[in-house]
XYZ file of C-alpha atoms in Angstrom:
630
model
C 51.491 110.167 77.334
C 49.023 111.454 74.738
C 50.271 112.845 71.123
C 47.908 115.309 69.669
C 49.098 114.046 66.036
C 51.893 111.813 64.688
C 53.966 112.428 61.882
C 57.058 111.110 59.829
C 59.233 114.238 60.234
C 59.088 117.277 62.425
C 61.027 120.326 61.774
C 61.432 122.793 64.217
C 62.116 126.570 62.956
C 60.820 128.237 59.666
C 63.601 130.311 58.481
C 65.564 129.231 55.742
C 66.878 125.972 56.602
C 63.803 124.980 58.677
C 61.537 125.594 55.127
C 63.841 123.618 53.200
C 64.142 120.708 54.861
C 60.107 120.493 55.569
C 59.613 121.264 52.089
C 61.965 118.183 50.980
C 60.373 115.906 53.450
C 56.811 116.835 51.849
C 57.963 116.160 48.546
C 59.577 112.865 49.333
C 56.566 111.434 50.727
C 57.143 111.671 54.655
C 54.403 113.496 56.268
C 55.292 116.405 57.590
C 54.630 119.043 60.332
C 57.070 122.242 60.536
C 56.648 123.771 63.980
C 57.836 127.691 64.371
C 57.563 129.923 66.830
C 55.378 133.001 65.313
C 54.265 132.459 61.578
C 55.992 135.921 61.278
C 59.571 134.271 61.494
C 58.513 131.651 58.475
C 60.974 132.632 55.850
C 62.509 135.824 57.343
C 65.418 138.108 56.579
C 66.390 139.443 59.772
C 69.696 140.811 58.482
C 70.548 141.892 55.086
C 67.909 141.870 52.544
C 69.754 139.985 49.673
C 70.411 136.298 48.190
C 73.713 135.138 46.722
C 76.882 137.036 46.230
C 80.788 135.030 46.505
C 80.157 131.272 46.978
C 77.028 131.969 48.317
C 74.955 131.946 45.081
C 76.846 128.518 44.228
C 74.499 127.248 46.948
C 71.549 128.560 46.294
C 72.479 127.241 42.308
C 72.600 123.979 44.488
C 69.478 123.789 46.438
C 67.750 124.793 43.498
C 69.131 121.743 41.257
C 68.064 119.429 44.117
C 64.323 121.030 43.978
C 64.628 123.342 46.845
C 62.752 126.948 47.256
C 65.244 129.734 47.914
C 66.612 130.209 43.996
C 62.741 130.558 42.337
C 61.645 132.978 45.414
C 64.773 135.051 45.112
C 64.023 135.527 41.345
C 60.230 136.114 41.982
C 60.674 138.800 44.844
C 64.209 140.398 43.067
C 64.297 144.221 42.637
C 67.951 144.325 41.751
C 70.476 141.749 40.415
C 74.454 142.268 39.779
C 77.108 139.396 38.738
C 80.221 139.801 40.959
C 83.228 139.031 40.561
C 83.438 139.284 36.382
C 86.909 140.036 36.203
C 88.310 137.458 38.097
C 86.876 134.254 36.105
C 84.208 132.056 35.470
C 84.491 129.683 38.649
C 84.203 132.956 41.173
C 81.090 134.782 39.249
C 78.689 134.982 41.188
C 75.317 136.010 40.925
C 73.735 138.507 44.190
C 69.641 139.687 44.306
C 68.525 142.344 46.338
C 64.644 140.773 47.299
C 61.674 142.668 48.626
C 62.034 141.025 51.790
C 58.328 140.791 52.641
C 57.518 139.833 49.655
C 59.605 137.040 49.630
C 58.527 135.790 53.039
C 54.853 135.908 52.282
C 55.647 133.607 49.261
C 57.802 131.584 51.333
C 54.624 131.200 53.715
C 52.451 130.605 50.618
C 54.524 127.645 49.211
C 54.639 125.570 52.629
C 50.946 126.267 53.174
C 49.997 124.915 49.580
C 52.393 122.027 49.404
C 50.653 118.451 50.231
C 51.906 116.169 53.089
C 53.133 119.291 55.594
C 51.307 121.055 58.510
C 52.444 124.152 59.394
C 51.718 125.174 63.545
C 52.951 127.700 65.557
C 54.214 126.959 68.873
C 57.363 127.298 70.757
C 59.170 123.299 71.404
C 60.077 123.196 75.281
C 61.356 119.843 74.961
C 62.464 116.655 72.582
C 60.992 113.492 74.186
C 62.227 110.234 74.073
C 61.175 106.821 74.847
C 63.587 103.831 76.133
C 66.263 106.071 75.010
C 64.962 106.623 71.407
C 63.329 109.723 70.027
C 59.508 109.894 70.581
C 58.748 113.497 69.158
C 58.438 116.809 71.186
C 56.607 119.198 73.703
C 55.447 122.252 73.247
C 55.649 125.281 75.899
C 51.563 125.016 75.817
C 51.552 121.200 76.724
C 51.097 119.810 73.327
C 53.240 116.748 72.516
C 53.521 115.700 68.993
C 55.004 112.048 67.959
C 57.520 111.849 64.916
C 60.026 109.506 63.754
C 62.445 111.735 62.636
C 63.149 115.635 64.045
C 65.309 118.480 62.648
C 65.835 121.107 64.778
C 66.703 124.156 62.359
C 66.308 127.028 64.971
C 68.675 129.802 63.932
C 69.564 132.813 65.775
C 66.540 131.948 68.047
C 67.929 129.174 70.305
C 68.006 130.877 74.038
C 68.998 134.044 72.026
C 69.042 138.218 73.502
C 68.899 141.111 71.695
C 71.891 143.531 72.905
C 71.769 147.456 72.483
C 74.603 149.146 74.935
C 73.270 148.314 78.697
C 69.712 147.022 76.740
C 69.444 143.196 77.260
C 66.199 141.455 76.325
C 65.643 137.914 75.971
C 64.667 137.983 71.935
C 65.187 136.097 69.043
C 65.352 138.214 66.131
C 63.364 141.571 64.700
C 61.817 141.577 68.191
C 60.289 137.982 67.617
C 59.948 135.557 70.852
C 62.975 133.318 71.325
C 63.158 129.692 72.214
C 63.615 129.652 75.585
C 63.416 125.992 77.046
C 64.830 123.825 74.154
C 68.261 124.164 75.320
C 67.825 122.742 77.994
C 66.425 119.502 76.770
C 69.706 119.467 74.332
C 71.839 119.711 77.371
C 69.950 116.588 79.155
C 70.742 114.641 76.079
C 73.894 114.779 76.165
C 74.113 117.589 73.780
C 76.416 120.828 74.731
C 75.845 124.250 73.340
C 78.057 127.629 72.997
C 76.922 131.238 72.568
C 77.771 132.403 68.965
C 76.942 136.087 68.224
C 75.955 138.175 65.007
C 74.616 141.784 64.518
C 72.267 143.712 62.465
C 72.926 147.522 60.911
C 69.959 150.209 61.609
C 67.636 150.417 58.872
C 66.607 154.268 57.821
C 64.175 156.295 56.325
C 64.546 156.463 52.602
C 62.741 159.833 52.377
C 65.078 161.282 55.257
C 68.382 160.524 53.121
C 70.396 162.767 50.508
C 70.966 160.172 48.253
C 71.474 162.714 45.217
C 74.545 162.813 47.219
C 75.725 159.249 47.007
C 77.055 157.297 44.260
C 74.166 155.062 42.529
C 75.002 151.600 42.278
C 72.558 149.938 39.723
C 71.805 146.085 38.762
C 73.140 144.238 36.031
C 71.751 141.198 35.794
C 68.048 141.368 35.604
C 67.944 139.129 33.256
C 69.947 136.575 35.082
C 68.097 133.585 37.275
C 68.787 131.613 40.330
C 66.532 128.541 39.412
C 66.802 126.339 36.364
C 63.123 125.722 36.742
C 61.687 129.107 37.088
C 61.249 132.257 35.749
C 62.732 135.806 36.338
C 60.710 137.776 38.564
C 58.923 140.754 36.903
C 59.076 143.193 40.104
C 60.130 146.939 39.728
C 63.633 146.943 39.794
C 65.947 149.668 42.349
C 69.366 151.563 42.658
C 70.952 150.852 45.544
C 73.599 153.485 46.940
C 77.559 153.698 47.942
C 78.018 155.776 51.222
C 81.632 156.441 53.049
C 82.305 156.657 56.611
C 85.036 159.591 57.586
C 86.925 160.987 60.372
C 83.972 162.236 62.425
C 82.119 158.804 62.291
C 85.137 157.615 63.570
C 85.539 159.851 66.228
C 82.191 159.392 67.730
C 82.388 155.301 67.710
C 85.936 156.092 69.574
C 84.212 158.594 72.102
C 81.576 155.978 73.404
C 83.416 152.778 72.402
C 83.771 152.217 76.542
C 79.522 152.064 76.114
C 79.779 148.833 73.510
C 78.771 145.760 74.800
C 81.126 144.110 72.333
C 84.579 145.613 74.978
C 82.501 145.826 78.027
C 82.507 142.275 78.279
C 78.406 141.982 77.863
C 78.344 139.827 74.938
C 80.247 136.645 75.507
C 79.114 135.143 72.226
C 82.139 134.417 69.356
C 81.097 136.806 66.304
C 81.572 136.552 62.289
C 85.455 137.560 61.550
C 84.141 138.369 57.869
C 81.513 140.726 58.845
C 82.774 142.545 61.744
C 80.198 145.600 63.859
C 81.242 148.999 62.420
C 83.127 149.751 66.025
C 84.871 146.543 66.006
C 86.172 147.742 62.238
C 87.414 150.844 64.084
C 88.828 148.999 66.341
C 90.569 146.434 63.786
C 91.583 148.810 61.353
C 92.828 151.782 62.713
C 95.149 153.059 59.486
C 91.671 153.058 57.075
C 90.305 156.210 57.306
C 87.340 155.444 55.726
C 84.857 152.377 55.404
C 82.277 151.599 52.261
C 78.702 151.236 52.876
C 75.679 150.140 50.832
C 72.344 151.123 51.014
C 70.099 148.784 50.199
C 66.302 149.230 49.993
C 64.449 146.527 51.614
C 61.740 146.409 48.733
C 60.286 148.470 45.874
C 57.169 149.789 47.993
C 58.949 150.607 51.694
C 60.605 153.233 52.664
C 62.942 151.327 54.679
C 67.029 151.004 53.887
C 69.624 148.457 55.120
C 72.716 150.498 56.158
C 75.103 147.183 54.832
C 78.449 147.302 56.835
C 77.344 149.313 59.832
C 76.386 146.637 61.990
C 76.332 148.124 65.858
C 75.407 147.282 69.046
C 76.002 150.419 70.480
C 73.212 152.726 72.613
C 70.134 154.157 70.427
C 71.796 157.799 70.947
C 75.012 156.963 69.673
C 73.708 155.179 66.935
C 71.684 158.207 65.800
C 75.158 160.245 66.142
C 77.425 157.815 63.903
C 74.470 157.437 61.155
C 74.201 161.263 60.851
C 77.832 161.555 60.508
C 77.784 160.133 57.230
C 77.882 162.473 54.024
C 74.853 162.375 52.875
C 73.015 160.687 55.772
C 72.955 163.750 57.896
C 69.055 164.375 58.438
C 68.804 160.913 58.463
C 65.771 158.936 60.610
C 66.162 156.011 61.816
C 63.217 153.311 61.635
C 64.610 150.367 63.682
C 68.157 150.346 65.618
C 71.133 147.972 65.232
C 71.880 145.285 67.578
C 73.362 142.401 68.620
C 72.035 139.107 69.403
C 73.394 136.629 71.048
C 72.426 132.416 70.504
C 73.460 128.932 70.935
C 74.719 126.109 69.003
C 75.980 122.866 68.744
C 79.116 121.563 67.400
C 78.424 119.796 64.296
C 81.651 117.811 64.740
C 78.825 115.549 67.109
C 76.896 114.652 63.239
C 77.340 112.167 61.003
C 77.609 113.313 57.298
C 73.775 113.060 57.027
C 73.415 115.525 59.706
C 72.036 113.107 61.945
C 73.289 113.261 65.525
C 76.016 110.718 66.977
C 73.924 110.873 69.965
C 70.016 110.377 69.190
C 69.408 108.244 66.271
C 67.051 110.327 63.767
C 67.449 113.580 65.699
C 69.102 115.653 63.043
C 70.034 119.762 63.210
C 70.663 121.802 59.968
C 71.320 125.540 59.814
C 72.446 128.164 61.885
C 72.274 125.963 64.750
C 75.353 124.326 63.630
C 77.456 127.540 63.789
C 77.111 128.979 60.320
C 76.254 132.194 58.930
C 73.769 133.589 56.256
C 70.566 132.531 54.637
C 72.495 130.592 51.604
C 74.191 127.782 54.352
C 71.451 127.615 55.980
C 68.931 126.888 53.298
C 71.879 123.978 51.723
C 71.884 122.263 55.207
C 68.532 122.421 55.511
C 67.431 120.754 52.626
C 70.039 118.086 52.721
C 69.387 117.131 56.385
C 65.469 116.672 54.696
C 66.478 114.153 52.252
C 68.234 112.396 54.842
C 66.154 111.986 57.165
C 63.238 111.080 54.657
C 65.169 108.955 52.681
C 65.983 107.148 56.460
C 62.616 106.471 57.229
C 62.206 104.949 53.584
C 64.971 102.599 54.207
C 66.883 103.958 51.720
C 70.710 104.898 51.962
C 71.928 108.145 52.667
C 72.247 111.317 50.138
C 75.970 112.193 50.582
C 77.655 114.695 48.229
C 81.229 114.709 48.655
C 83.814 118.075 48.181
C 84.205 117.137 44.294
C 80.340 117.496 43.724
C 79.073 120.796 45.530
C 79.781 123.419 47.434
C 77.043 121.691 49.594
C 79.343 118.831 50.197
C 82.110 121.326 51.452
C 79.803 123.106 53.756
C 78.778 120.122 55.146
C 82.807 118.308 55.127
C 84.142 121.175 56.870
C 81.518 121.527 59.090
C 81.414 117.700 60.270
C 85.403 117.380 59.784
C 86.530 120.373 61.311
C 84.066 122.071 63.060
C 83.808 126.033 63.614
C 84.991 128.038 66.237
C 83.479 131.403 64.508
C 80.095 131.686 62.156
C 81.246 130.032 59.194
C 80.914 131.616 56.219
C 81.536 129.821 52.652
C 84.444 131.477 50.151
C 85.024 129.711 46.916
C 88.312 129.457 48.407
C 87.039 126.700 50.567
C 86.755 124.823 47.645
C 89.557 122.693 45.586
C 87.748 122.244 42.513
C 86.192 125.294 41.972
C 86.467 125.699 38.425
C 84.150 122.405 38.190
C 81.510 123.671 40.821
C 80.121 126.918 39.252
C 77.481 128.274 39.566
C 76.362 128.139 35.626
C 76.819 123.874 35.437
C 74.712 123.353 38.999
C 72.169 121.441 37.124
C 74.624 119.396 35.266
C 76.439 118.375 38.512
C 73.132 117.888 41.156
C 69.338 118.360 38.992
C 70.034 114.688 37.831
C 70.085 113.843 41.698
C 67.022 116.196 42.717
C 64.871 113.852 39.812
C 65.844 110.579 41.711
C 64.958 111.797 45.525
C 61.571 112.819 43.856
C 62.328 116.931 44.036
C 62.278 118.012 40.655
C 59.602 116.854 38.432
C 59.651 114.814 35.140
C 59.063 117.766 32.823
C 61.372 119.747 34.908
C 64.276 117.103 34.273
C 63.105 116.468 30.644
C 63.587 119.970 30.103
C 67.139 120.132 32.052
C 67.846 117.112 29.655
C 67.239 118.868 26.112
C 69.098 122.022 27.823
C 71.737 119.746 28.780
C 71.795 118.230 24.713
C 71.620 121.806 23.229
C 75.024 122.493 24.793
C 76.990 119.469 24.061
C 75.555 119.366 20.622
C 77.193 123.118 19.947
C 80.646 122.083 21.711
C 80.795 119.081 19.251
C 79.575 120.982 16.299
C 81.846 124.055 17.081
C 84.744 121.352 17.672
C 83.580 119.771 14.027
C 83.672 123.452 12.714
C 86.027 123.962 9.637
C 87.062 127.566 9.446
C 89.279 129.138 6.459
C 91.027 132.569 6.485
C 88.897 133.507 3.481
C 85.245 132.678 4.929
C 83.491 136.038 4.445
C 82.917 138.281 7.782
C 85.666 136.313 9.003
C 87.906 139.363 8.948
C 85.520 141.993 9.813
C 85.197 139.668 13.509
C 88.423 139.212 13.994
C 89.364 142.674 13.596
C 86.580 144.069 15.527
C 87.593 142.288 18.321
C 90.956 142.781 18.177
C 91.849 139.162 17.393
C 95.037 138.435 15.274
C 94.004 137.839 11.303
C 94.056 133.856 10.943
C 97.269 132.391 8.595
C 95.287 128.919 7.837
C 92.464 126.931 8.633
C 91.462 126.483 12.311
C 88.530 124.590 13.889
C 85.535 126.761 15.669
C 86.190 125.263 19.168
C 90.115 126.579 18.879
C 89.015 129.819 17.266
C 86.784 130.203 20.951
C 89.781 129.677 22.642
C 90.911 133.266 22.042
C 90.379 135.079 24.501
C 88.573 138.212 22.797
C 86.715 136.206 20.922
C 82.531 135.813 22.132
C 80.426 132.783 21.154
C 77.860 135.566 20.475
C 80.140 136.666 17.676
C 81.429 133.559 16.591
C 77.387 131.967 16.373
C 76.481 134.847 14.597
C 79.087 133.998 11.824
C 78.682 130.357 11.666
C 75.179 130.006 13.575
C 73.666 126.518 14.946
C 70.377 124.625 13.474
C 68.662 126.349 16.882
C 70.185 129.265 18.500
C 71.017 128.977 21.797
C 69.726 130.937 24.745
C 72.374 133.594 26.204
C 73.427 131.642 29.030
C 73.837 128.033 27.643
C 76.133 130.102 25.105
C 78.036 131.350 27.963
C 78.374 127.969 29.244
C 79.650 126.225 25.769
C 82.160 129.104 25.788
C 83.180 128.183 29.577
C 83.249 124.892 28.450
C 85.433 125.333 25.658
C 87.865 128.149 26.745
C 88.673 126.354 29.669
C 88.426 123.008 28.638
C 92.824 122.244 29.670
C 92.083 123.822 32.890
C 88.646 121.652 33.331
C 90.497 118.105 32.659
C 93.745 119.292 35.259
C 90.730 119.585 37.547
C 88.845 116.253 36.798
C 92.550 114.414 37.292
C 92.787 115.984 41.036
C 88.607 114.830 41.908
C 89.800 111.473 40.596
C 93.003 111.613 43.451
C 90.810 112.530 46.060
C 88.064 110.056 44.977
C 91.019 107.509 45.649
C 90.752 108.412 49.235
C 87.347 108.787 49.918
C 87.077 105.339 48.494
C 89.314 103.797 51.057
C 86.332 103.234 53.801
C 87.025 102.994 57.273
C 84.431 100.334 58.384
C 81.413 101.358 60.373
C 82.082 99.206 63.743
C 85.654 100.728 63.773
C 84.541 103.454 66.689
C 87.492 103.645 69.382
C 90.329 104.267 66.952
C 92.574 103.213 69.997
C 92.685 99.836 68.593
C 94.552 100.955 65.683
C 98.152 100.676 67.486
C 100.683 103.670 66.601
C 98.440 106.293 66.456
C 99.885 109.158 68.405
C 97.008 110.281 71.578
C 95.812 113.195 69.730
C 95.288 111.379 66.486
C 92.973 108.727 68.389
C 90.831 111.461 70.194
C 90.590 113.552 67.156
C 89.280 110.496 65.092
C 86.989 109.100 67.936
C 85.380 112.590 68.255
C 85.030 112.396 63.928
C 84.366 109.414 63.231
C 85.494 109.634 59.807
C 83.737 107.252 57.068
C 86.984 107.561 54.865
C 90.819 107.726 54.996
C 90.205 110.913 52.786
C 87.802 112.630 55.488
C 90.374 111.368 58.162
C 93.002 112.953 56.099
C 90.520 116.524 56.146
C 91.021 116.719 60.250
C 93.110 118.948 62.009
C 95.701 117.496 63.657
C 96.302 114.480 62.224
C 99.322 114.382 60.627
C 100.869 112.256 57.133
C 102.299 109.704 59.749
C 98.550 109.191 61.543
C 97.199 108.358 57.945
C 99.996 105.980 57.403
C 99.286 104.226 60.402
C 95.818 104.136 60.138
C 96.615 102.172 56.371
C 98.459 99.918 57.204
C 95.965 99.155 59.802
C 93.248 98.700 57.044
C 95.172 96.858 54.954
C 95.811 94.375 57.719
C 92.186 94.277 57.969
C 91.892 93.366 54.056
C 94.198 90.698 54.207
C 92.406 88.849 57.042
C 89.075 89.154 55.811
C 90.558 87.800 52.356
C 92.623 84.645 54.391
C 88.675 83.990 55.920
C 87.172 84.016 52.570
């Protein structure tokens, strides 16, 4: 068979995960080709024209500390910026960036074209090709075949996916792009099963066609605020963006043609997002709200186009036309491109090992939507972390494994692996046990450290994370070597003006933080440092300080888990039915696994505190002999 090229790593799909991970395999040295299927698709927003929000901007904090792309384009292409979640602490803030969604594709395209060691080449893969049962590289629909050593398939929503609209069925991949229509098929003969998941997209509408006077403004607060610890924030016009209301006649029309949806008429077959549920499916759901918010968010700062957020439909184009112009405010309004539904498949990424390397095919890996999550932010995590690992593979290197204690990547990737999904997954801080040590603020303390050694972030990058890094624990130790007296002068005049009890002795400056009301802004501009601090390292020493009881409770529980994720489980063990007493479920749940650790075996559904006893006493057995041999 003849290769046209041959190449380290191929990675098939350019949306966010597919960029990531060819980017990372660039910059570690593999060379590199990123196959897509239209140049178009490189980098895309098909849905919602944002980065970040809950959990989700802790992972694009985390790709950017490990030297990926998504944090410095979301800050370069912004036009609006909010922090969420303020009033409900410091491990839940999170930061959210409306983009010019062109824009940031085009520099998305830009970056992978100009970085050394990767080909970009459009073409649709038909097949992955193997040789005496190992991977060879793949075929393209054309007839090109390229060689590789290692592949990541990355292939989003477009994997044998159809765009639905009512009775409208046409074999699409997203935005009217081409889908992939063969590769499925070459999973399948590899032993390699795949379901139909399903997601949806809200019509987008003509800005000049709206009332907006009419609708409450919702404007950023954050522009100064950055994703990336190595970039700078984006200069680009900044935008409102708009709260609209559905009401009783929205409502009534979705009920009147709800027997026209392809969601009840048994059309779509695909399992949707529970957390982001089609506007008729809310109806549906919720039948005692008589109202549901929407936000209108503009798509850049020089189109006229809005993203109706929370109206996702499949319904017909006639009907959709009816329930938009039934909104206050959206009456006249024109509609630029419809809603719809599209339908894909995936894999179960219960069939990977914690690299993201299949169980099946040695150095076939998948990252991304592929493996049944939702939204850009997942997608871009697993896609850079399936990169490293399959570079750092090829190097003969050992694997890049962050575990739940270190990243919100690490409990994407654990619950994935560990549990699987039966639904798009979608991350929640709430996923995550040691939240209050993964935020978003101390990403490059936990991970930028990392990035340096895989070769991702550059030595002035990490000298400059390291002087950051000193500039903050210098101020906690000089505000904890602070001597304060009641009769230091201003002293009063802050205390009152925040509302902070009048002090009855001395106190140090790391204990006078600790009160609630009081700011480090305030207290550094009483009792200043050698070198100010910027705004958000003095945010972090005041995290650092305020919740330095809660911080420690935290670091106590990662050292408990570490416990069991240090109890290994070795490599040959494989059929766990030679581990006698484990009940039938807990030996088909841990063959299916294969968990690396008692702690991951612990993570499983189904197995119960009885399974894990077993399954100890079993290891320990194993401890002793090997320690009778020596």
């Amino acid at each position: 068979m003849g290769y046209t090229a041959t190449y380290d790593t191929i990675v098939v799909g350019g949306g966010h995960s597919g960029a990531e991970a060819a980017h990372a395999c660039a910059l570690m040295g593999s060379k590199t080709l990123l196959l897509t299927i239209s140049l178009d698709s490189i980098g895309l927003m098909p849905c919602n024209p944002s980065i970040g929000g809950p959990a989700k901007s802790h992972l694009v904090f985390e790709v950017d500390a490990l030297g990926g792309l998504m944090g410095k384009l979301a800050d370069q292409t912004s036009i609006q910026k909010k922090i969420l979640n303020r009033s409900k602490g410091p491990a839940v803030y999170a930061l959210r960036a409306q983009v010019n969604r062109r824009l940031y594709a085009h520099e998305m395209l830009k970056t992978l074209e100009e970085t050394p060691g990767l080909d970009v080449f459009q073409g649709e893969v038909s097949e992955i090709l193997t040789q005496e049962g190992k991977l060879a590289g793949v075929r393209l629909a054309t007839g090109l075949s390229f060689r590789c050593s290692s592949l990541i398939l990355a292939t989003g929503t477009y994997l044998s996916s159809r765009v639905i609209i009512g009775d409208y069925v046409r074999q699409s991949g997203p935005q009217e792009l081409s889908n992939s229509r063969y590769l499925a098929g070459s999973l399948h003969a590899l032993g390699i099963p795949t379901r139909p998941f399903k997601t949806g997209t809200p019509p987008r509408l003509h800005r000049g066609s709206l009332r907006l006077a009419e609708l409450e403004v919702q404007p950023g607060d954050a522009a100064e605020y950055a994703f990336s610890f190595r970039g700078e924030v984006g200069e680009l016009p900044q935008v409102d963006c708009f709260l609209a209301y559905t009401g009783k006649k929205t409502e009534e029309v979705i009920r009147e043609n709800l027997h026209l949806s392809p969601l009840f008429s048994g059309v779509i077959q695909g399992v949707g997002p529970r957390y982001c549920p089609s506007i008729e499916d809310k109806i549906q759901r919720f039948p005692e709200k008589s109202s549901h918010h929407l936000f209108l968010e503009p798509e850049g700062h020089d189109t006229e186009e809005i993203y109706l957020q929370g109206f996702s439909t499949s319904l017909p184009a006639e009907v959709q036309l009816q329930m938009v112009r039934s909104i206050p405010g959206l009456e006249e309004a024109k509609i630029l491109k419809l809603g719809y539904a599209i339908e894909y498949e995936v894999i179960d990424a219960m069939e990977l090992q914690p690299t993201l390397e299949s169980k099946k095919l040695e150095n076939l890996y998948f990252a991304g939507q592929i493996l049944g999550t939702s939204g850009y932010e997942e997608a871009a995590a697993l896609g850079i972390m399936a990169g490293i690992n399959a570079s750092l593979k090829q190097q003969g290197k050992e694997p890049f494994i962050l575990d739940r204690s270190e990243g919100y990547i690490g409990v994407l990737i654990d619950d994935l692996i560990t549990k699987g999904t039966q639904e798009p997954y979608r991350m929640f801080t709430s996923r995550a046990e040691y939240r209050l040590l993964l935020r978003q603020s101390n990403a490059d303390r936990r991970l930028l450290p990392y990035g340096y050694a895989l070769g991702l972030i550059s030595k002035e990058e990490y000298e400059e994370h390291l002087e950051k890094m000193a500039r903050i624990d210098g101020e906690v130790r000089r505000l904890e070597g602070l001597r304060i007296s009641p009769q230091d002068p201003g002293l009063g005049a802050l205390l009152e003006q925040a509302g902070s009890a009048p002090l009855e002795q001395g106190i140090r400056g790391d204990a006078l933080l600790k009160r609630p009301e009081i700011s480090y802004e305030a207290l550094a501009g009483l009792y200043p440092p050698e070198v100010p601090l910027h705004p958000r390292e003095g945010e972090e020493v005041a995290l650092m300080i305020k919740y330095a009881g809660y911080i420690r409770k935290q670091e106590e529980q990662v050292a408990s888990f570490q416990k069991g994720e240090k109890k290994q489980i070795p490599p040959w063990l494989t059929d766990f039915r030679e581990v006698r007493g484990l009940t039938l479920e807990a030996v088909e749940k841990l063959n299916q696994v294969q968990p690396r650790s008692v702690g991951q075996a612990r993570r499983i559904s189904g197995i119960t505190p009885a399974d894990i006893q077993v399954l100890l006493i079993y290891l320990e057995s194993l401890r002793r002999k090997e320690g009778a041999h020596e």
